[in-house]
mmCIF file of C-alpha atoms and ligand atoms in Angstrom:
data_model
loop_
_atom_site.group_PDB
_atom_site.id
_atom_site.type_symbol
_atom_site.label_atom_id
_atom_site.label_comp_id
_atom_site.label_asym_id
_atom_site.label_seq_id
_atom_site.Cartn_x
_atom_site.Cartn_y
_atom_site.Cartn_z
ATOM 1 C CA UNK A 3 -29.513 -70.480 -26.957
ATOM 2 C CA UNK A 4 -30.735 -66.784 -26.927
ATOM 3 C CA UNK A 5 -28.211 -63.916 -27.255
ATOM 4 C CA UNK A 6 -29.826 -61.243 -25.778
ATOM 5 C CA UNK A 7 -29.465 -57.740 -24.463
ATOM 6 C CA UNK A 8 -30.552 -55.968 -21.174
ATOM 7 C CA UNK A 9 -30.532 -52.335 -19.662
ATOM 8 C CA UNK A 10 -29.640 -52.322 -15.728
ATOM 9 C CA UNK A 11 -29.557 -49.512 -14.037
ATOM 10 C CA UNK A 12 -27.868 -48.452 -11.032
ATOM 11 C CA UNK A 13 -30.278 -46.577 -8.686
ATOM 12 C CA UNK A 14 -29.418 -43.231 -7.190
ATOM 13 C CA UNK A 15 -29.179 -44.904 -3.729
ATOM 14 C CA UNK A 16 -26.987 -47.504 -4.953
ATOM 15 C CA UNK A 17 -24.703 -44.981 -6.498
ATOM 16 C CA UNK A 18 -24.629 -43.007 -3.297
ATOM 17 C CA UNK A 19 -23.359 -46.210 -1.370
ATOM 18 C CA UNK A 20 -20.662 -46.932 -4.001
ATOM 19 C CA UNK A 21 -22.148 -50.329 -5.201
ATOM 20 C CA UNK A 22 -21.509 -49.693 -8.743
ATOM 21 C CA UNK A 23 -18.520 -51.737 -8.858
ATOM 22 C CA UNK A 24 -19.850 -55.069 -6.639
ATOM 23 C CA UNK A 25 -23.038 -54.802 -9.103
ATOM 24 C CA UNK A 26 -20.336 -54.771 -12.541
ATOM 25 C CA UNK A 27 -18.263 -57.270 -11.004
ATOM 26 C CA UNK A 28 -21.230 -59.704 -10.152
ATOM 27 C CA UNK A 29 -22.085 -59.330 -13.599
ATOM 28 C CA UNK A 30 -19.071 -59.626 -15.043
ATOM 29 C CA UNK A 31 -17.987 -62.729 -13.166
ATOM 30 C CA UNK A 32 -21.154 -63.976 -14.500
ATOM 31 C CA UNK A 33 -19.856 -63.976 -18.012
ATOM 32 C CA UNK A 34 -22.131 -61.045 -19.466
ATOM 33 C CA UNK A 35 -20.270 -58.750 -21.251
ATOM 34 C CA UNK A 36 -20.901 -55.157 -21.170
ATOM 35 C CA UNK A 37 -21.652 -52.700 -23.976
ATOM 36 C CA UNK A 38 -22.040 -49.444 -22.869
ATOM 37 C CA UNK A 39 -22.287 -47.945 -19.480
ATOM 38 C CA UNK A 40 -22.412 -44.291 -18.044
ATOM 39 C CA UNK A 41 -22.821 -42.207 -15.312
ATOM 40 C CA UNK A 42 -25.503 -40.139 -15.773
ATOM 41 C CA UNK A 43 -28.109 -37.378 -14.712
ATOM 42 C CA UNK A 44 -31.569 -38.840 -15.469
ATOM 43 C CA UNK A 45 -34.057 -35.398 -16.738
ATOM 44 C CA UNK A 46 -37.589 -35.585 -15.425
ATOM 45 C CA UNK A 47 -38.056 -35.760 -18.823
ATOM 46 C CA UNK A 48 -36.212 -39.238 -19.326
ATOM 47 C CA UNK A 49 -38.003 -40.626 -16.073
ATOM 48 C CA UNK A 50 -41.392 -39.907 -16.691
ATOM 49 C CA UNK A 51 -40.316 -41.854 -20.638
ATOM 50 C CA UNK A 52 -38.791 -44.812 -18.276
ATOM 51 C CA UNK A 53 -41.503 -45.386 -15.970
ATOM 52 C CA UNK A 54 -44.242 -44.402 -18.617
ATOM 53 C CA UNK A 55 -46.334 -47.794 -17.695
ATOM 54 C CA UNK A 56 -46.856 -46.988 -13.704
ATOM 55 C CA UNK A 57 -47.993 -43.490 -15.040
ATOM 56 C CA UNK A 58 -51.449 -44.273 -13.450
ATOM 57 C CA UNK A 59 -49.783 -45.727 -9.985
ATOM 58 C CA UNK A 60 -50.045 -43.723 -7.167
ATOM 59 C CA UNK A 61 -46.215 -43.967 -6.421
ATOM 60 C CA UNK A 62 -45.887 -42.735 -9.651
ATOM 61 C CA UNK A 63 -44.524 -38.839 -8.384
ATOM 62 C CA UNK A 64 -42.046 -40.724 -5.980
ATOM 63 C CA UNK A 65 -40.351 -42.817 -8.325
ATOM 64 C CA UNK A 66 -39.960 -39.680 -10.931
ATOM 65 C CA UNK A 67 -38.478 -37.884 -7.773
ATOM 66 C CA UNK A 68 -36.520 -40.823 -6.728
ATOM 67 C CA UNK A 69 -34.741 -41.451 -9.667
ATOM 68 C CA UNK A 70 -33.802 -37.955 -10.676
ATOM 69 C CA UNK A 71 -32.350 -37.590 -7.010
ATOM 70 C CA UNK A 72 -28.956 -37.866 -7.856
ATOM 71 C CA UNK A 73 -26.893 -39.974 -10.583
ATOM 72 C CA UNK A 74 -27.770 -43.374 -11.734
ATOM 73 C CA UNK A 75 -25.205 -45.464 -13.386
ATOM 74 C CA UNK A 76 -26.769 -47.040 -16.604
ATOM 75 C CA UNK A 77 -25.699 -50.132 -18.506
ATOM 76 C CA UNK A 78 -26.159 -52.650 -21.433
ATOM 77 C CA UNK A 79 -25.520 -55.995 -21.198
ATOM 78 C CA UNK A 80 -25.712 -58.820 -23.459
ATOM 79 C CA UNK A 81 -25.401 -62.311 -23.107
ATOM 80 C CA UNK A 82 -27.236 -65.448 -23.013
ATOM 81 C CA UNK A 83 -30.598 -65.461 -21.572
ATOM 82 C CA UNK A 84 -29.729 -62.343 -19.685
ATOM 83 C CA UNK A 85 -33.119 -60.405 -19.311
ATOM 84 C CA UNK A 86 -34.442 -63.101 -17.301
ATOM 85 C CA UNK A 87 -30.814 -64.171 -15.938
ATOM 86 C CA UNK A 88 -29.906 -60.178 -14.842
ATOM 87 C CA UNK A 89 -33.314 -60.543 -13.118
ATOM 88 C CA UNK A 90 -32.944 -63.472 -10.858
ATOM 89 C CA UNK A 91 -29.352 -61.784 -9.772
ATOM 90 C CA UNK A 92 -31.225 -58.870 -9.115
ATOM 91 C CA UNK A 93 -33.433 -60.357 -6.999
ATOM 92 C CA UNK A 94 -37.293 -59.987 -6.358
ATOM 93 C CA UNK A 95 -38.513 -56.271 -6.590
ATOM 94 C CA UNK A 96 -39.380 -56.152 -2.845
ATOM 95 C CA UNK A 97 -36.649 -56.658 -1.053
ATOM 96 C CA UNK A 98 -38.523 -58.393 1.582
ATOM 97 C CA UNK A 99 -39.241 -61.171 -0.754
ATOM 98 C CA UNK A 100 -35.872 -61.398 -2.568
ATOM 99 C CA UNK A 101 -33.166 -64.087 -1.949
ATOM 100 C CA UNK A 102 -29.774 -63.465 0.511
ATOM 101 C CA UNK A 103 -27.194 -63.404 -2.433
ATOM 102 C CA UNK A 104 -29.120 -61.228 -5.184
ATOM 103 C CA UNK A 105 -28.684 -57.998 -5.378
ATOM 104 C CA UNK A 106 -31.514 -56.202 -3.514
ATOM 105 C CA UNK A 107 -31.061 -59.567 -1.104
ATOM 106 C CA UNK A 108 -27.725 -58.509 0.245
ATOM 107 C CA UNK A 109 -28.593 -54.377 -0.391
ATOM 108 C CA UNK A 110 -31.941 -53.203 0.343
ATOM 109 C CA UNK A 111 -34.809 -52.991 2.497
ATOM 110 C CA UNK A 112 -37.062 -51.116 0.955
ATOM 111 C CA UNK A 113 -39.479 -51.457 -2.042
ATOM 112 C CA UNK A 114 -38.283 -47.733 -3.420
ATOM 113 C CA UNK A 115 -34.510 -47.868 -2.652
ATOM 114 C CA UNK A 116 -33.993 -51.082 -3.876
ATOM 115 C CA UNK A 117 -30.773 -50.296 -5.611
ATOM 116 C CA UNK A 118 -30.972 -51.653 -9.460
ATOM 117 C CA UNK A 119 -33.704 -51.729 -12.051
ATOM 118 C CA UNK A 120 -33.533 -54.263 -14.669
ATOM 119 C CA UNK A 121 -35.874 -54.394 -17.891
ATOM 120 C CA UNK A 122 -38.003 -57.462 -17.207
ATOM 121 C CA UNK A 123 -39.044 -58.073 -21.117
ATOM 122 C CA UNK A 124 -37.536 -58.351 -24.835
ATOM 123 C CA UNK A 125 -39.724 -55.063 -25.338
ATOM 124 C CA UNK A 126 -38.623 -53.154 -22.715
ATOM 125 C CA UNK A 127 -35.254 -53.935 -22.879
ATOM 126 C CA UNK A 128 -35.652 -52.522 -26.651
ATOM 127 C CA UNK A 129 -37.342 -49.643 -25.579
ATOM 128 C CA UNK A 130 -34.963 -48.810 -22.189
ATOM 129 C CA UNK A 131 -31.791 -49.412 -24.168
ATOM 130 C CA UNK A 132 -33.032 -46.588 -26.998
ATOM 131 C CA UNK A 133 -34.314 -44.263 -24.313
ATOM 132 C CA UNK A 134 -30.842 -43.923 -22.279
ATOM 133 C CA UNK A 135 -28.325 -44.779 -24.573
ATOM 134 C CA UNK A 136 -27.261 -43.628 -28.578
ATOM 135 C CA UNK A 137 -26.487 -46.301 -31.054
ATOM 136 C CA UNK A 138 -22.548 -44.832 -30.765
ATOM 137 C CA UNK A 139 -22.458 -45.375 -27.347
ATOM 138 C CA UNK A 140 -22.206 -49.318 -27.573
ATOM 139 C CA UNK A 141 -20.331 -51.218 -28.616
HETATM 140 P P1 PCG B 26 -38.310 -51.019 -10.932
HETATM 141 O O1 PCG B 26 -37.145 -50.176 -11.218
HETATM 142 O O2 PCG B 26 -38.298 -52.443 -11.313
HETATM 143 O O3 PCG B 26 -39.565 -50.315 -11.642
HETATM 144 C C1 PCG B 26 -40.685 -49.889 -10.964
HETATM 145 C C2 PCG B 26 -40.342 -49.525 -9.579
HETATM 146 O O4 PCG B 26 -41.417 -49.117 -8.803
HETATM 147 C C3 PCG B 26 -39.806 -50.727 -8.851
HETATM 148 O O5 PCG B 26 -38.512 -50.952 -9.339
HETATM 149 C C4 PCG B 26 -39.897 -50.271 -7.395
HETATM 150 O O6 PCG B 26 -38.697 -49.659 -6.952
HETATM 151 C C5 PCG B 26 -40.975 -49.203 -7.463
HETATM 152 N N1 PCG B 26 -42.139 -49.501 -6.643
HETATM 153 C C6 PCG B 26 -42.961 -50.568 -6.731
HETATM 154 N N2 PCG B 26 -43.957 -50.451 -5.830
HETATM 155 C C7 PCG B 26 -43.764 -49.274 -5.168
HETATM 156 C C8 PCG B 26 -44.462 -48.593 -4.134
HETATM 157 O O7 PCG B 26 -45.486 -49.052 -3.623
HETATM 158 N N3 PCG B 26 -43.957 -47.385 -3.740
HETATM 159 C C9 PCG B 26 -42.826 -46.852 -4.308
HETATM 160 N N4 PCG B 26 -42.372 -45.658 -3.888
HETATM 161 N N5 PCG B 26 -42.158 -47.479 -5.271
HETATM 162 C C10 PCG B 26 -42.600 -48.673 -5.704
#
């Protein structure tokens, strides 16, 4: 048994639709229980931090654009397994591969919008959760 914790994000186009509280709720149900969450303003400061690893990509510009857009709604979660367990709810990272039922499955159909990010490692999860959020804003 692993006790772990995650940062998800909401994405400024799932913001924008009002999926905020279907995303909490599916996690919720799920058992996680949240420890901070806020909606928030991400500087192109912050993003540039975030996405520091795809800082050679050629997308790189449009997902610093993309996710300072408009607000994101950022969250901690912890709970067994649930860096890898958040992920599979998520669903694949293009939504043309990810299942009916996940996240991006029922929401999105593109690879840019595709609503929720999720930190995909022990590391980044670390290094997400310090980059968003103070230690007295969890709790
Ligand atoms: P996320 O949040 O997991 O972190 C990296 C993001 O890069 C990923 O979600 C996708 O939304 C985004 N991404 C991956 N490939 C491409 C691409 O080819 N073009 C654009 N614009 N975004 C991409």
């Amino acid at each position: 048994m692993a006790i772990q914790t995650t940062f998800l994000m909401v994405k400024p186009d799932g913001v924008k639709r009002q999926l905020v509280g279907d995303i909490v709720d599916r996690f919720e149900r799920k058992g996680f229980e949240l420890k901070g969450a806020k909606l928030m303003q991400v500087t192109e400061e912050l993003a540039k931090k975030h996405y520091a690893e795809h800082a050679e990509r050629p997308f790189f510009g449009e997902l610093v654009e993309f996710i300072t857009s408009g607000p994101v709604f950022a969250m901690v979660w912890e709970g067994e397994n649930v860096i890898s367990v958040a992920r599979l709810m998520m669903g694949a990272t293009n939504p043309a591969e990810s299942a009916p039922g996940t996240i991006r499955g029922d929401y999105s159909t593109t690879l840019s919008h595709n609503v929720i990010h999720g930190s995909d490692s022990l590391a980044a999860a670390e290094r997400e959760i310090g980059l968003f959020f103070n230690e007295n804003e969890l709790v």
